[in-house]
mmCIF file with all atom_site columns, C-alpha atoms in Angstrom:
data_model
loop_
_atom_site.group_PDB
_atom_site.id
_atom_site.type_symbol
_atom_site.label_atom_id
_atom_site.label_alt_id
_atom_site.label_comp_id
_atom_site.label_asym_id
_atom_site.label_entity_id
_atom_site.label_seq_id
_atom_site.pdbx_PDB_ins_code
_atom_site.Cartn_x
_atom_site.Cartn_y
_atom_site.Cartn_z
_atom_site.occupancy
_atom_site.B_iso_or_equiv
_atom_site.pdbx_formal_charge
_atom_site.auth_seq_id
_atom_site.auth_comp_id
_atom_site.auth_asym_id
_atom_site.auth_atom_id
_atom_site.pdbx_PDB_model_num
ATOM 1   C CA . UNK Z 1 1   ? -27.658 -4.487  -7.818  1.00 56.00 ? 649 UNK Z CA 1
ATOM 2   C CA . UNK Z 1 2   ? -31.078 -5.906  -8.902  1.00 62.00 ? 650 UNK Z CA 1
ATOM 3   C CA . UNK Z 1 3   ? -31.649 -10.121 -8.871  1.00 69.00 ? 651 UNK Z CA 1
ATOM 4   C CA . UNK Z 1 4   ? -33.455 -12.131 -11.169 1.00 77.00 ? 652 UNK Z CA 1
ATOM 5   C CA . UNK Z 1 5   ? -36.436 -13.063 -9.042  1.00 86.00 ? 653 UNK Z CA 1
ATOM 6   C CA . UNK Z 1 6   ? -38.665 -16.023 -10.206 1.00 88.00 ? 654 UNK Z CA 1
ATOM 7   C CA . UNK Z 1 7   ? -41.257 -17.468 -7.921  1.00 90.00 ? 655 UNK Z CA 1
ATOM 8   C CA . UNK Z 1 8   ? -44.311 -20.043 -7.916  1.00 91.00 ? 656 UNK Z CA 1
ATOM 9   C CA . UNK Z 1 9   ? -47.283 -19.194 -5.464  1.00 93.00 ? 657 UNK Z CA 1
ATOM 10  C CA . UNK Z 1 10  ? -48.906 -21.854 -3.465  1.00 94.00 ? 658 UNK Z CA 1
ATOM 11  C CA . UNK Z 1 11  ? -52.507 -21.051 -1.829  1.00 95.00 ? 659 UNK Z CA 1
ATOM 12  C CA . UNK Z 1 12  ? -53.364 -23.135 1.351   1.00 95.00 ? 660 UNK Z CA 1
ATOM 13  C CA . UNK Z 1 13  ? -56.375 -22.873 3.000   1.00 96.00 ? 661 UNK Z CA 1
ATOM 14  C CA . UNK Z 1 14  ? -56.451 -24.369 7.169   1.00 95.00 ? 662 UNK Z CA 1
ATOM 15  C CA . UNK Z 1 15  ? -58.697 -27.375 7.943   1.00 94.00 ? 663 UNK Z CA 1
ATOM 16  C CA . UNK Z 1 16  ? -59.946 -28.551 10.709  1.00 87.00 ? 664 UNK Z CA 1
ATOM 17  C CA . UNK Z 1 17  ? -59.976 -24.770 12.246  1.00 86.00 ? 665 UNK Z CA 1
ATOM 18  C CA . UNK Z 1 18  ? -58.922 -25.029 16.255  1.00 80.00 ? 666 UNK Z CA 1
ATOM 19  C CA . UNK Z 1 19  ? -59.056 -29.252 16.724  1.00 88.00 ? 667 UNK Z CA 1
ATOM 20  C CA . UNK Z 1 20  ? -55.239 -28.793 17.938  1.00 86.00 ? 668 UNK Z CA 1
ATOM 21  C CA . UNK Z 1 21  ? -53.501 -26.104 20.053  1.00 87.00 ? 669 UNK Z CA 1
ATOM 22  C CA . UNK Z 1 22  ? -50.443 -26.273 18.918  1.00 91.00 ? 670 UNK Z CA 1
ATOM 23  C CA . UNK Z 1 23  ? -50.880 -27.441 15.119  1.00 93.00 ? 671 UNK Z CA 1
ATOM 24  C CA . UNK Z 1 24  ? -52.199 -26.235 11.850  1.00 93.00 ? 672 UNK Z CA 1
ATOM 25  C CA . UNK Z 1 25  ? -53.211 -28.431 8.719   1.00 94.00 ? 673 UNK Z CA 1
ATOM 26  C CA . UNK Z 1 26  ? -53.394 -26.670 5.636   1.00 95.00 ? 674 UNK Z CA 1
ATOM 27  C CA . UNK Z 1 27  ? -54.732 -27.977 2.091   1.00 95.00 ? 675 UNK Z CA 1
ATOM 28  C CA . UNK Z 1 28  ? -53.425 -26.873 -1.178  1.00 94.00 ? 676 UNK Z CA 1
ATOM 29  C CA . UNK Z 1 29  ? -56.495 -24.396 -3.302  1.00 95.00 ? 677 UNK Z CA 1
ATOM 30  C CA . UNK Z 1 30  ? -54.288 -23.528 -5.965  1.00 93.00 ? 678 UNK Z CA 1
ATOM 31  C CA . UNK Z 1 31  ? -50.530 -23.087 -7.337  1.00 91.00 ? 679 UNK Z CA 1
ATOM 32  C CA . UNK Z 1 32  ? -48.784 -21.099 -9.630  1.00 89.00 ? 680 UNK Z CA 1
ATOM 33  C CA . UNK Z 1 33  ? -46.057 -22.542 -12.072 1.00 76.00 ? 681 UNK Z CA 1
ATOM 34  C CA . UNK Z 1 34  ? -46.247 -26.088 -14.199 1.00 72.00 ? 682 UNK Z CA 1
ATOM 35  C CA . UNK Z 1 35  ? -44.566 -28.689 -11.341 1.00 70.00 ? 683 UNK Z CA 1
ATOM 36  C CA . UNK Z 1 36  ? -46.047 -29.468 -7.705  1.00 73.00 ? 684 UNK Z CA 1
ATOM 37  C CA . UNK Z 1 37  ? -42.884 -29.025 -5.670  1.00 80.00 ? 685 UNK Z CA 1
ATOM 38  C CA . UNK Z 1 38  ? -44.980 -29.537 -2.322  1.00 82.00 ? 686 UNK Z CA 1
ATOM 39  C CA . UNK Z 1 39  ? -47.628 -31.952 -1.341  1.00 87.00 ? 687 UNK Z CA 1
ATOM 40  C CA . UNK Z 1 40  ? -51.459 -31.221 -1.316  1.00 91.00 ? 688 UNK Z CA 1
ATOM 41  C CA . UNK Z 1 41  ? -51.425 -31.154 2.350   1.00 94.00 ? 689 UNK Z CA 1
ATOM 42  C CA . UNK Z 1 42  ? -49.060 -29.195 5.369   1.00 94.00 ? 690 UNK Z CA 1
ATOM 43  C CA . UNK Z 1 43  ? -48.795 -28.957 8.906   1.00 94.00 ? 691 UNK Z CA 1
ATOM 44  C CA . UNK Z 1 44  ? -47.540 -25.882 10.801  1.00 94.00 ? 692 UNK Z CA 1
ATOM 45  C CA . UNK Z 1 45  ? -46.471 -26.506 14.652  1.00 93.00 ? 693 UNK Z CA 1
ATOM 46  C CA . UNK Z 1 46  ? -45.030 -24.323 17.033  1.00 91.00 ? 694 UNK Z CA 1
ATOM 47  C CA . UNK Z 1 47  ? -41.705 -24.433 17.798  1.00 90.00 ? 695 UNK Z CA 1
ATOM 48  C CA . UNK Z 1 48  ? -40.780 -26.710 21.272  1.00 85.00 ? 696 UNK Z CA 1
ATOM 49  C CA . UNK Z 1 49  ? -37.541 -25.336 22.213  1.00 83.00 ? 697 UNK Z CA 1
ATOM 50  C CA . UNK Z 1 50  ? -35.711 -28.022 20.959  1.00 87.00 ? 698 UNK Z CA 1
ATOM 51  C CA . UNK Z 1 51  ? -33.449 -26.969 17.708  1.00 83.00 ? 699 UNK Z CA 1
ATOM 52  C CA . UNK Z 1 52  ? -30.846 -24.848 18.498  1.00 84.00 ? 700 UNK Z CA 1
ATOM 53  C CA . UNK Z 1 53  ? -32.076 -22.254 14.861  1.00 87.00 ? 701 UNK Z CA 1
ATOM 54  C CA . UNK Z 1 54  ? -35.094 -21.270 17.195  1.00 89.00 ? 702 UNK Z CA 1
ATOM 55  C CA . UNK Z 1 55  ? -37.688 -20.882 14.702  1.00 93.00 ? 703 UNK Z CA 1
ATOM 56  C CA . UNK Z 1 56  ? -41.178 -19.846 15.693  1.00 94.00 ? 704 UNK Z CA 1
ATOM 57  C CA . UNK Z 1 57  ? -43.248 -22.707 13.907  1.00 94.00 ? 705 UNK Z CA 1
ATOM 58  C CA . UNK Z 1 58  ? -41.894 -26.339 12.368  1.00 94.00 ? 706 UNK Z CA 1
ATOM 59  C CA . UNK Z 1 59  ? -43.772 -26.872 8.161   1.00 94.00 ? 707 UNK Z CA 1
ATOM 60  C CA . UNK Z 1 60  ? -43.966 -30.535 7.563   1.00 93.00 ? 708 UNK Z CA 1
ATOM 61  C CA . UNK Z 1 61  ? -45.033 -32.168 4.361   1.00 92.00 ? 709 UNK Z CA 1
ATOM 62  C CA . UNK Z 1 62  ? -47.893 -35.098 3.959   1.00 92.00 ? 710 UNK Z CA 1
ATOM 63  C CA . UNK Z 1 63  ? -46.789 -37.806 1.267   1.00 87.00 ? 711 UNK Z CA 1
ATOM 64  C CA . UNK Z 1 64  ? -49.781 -40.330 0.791   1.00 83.00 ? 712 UNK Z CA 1
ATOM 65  C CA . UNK Z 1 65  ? -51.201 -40.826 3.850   1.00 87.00 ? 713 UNK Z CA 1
ATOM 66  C CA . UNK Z 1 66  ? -48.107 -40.180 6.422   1.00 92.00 ? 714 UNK Z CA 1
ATOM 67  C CA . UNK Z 1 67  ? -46.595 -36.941 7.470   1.00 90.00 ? 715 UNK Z CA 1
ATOM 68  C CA . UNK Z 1 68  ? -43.288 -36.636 6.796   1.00 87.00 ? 716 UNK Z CA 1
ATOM 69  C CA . UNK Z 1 69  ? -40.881 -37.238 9.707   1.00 88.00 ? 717 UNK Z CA 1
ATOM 70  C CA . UNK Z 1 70  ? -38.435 -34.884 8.516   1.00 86.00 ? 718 UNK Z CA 1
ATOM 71  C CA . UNK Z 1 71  ? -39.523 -31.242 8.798   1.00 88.00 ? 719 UNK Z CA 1
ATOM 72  C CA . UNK Z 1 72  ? -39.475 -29.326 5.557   1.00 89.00 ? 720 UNK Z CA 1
ATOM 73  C CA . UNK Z 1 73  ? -38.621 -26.589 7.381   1.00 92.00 ? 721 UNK Z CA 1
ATOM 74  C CA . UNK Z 1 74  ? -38.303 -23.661 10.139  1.00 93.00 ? 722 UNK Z CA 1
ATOM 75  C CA . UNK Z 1 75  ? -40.221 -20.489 10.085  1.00 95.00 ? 723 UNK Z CA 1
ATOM 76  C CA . UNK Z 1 76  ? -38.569 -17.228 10.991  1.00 95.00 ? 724 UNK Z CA 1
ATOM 77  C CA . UNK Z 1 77  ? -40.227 -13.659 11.633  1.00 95.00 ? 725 UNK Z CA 1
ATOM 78  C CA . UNK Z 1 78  ? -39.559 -11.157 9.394   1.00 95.00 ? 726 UNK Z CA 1
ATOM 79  C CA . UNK Z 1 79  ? -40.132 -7.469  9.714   1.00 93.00 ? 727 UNK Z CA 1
ATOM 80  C CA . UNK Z 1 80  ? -43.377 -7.605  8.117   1.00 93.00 ? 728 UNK Z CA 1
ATOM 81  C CA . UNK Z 1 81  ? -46.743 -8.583  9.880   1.00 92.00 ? 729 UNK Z CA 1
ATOM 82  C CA . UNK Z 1 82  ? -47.732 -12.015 9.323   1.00 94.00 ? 730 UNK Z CA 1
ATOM 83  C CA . UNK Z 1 83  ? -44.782 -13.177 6.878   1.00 95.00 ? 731 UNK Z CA 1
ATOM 84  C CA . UNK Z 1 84  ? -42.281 -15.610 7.459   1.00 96.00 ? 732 UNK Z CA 1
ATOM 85  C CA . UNK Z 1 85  ? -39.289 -17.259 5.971   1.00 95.00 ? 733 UNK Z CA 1
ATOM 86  C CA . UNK Z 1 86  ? -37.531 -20.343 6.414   1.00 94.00 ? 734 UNK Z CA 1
ATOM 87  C CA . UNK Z 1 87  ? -35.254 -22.405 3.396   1.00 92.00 ? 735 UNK Z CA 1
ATOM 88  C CA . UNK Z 1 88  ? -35.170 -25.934 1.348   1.00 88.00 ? 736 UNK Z CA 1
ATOM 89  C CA . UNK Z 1 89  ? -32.690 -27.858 -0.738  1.00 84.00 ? 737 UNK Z CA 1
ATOM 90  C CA . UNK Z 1 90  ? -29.827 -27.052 2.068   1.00 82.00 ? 738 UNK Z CA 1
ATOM 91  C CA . UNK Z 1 91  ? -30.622 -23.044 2.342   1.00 81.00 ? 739 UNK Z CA 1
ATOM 92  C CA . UNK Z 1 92  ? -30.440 -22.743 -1.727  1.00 87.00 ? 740 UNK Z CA 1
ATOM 93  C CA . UNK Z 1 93  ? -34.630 -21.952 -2.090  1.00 91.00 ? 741 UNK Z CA 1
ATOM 94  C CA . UNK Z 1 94  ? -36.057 -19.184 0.281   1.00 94.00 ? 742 UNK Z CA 1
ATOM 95  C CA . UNK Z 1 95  ? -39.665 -20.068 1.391   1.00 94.00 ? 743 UNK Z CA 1
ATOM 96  C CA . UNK Z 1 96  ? -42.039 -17.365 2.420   1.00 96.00 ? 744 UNK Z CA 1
ATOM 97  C CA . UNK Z 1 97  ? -44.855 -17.436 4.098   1.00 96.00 ? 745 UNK Z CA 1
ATOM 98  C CA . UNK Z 1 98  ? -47.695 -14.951 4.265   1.00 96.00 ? 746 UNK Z CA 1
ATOM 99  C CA . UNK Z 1 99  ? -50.219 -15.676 6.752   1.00 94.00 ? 747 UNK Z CA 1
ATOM 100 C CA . UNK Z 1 100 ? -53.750 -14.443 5.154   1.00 93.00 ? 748 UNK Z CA 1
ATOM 101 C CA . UNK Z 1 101 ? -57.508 -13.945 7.313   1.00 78.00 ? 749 UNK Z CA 1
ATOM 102 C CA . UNK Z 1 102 ? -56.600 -14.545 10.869  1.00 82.00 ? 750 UNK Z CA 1
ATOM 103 C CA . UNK Z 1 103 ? -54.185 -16.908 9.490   1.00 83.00 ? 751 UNK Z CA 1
ATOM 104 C CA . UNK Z 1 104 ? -56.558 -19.633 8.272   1.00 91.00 ? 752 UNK Z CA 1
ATOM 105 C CA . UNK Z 1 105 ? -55.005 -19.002 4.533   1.00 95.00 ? 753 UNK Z CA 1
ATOM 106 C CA . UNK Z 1 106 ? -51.668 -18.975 3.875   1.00 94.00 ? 754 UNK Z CA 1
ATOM 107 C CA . UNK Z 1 107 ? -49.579 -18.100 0.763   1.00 95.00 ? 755 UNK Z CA 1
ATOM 108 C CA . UNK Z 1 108 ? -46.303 -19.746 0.141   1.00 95.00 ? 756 UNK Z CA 1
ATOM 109 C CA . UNK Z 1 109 ? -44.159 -18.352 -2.089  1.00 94.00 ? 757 UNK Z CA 1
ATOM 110 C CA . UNK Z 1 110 ? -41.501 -20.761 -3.177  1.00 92.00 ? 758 UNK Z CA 1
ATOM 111 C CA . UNK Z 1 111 ? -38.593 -18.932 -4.479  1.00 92.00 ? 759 UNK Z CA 1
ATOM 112 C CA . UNK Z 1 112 ? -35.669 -20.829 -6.541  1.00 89.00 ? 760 UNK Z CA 1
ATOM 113 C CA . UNK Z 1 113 ? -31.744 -20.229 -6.837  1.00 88.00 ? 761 UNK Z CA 1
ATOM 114 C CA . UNK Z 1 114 ? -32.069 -17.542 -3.371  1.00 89.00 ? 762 UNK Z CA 1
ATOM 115 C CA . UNK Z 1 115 ? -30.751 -17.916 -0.250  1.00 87.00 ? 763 UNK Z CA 1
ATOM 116 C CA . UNK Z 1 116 ? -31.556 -15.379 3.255   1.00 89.00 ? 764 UNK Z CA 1
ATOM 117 C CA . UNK Z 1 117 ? -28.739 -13.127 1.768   1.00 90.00 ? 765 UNK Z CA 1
ATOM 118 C CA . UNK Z 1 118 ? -31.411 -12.499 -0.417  1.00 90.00 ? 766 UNK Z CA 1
ATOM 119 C CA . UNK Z 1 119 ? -34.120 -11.994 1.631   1.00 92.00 ? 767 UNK Z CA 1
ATOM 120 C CA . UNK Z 1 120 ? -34.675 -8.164  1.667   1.00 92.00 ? 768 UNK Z CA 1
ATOM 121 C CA . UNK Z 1 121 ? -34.738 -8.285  -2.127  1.00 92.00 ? 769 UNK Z CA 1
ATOM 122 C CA . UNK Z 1 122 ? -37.405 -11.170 -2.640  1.00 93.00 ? 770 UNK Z CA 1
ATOM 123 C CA . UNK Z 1 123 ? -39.436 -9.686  0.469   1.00 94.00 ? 771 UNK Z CA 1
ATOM 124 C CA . UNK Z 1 124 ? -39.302 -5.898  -1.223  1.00 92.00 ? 772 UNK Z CA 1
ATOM 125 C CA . UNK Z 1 125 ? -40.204 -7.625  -5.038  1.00 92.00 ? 773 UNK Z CA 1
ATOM 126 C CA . UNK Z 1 126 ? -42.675 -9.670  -3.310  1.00 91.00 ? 774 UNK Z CA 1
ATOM 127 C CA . UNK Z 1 127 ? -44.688 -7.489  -1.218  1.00 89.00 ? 775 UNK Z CA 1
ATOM 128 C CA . UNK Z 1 128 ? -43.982 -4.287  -3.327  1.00 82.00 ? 776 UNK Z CA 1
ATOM 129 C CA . UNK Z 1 129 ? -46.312 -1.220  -1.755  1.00 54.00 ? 777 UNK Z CA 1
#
């Protein structure tokens, strides 16, 4: 059975290319969609070991001019190369993440009203060949 699949696109490009080993700060190009559900400015970390979910990288938000000390999320692998998912809003919004050119650019694609039941249908409508 097919889903209703709605998403908005956010473009973030990587600043500050190699300054940390184990952390990534992106800035926001460009979004799709009328409302900015994230802030201008992310951090990606690599996972320490410490939540029992496992994730391979920690996203964190920047509101003003402190980082958020609640992580927005986890990142998961997926079967494809260089995408990732993790969830918001208590696992009711899929987030997926698409590493772009040696991973200095990401795409996120922020995906409303799905949860990682869905996640084989928004990956295949997503990334369709």
């Amino acid at each position: 059975m097919a889903i209703d699949i709605n998403y908005n696109t956010y473009n973030y490009k990587e600043v500050n290319v190699g300054k940390y080993s184990t952390t990534r700060h992106f800035e926001l190009v460009y979004h799709s969609g009328e409302n900015d559900i994230f802030s201008e400015k992310i951090k990606i970390t690599n996972d320490r070991g410490f939540a029992k979910s496992n994730p391979d990288y920690w996203v964190t938000e920047k509101n003003d001019r402190k980082w958020n000390k609640q992580t927005l999320s986890g990142l998961f692998k997926t079967d494809i190369s260089n995408i990732y998912h993790g969830d918001t809003k208590r696992g009711k919004t899929l987030l997926i993440f698409e590493f772009l050119k040696d991973e200095h650019e990401l795409n996120l694609y922020y995906v409303e009203n799905h949860t990682r039941k869905d996640l084989d249908q928004v990956l295949n409508f997503i990334f369709k060949d």
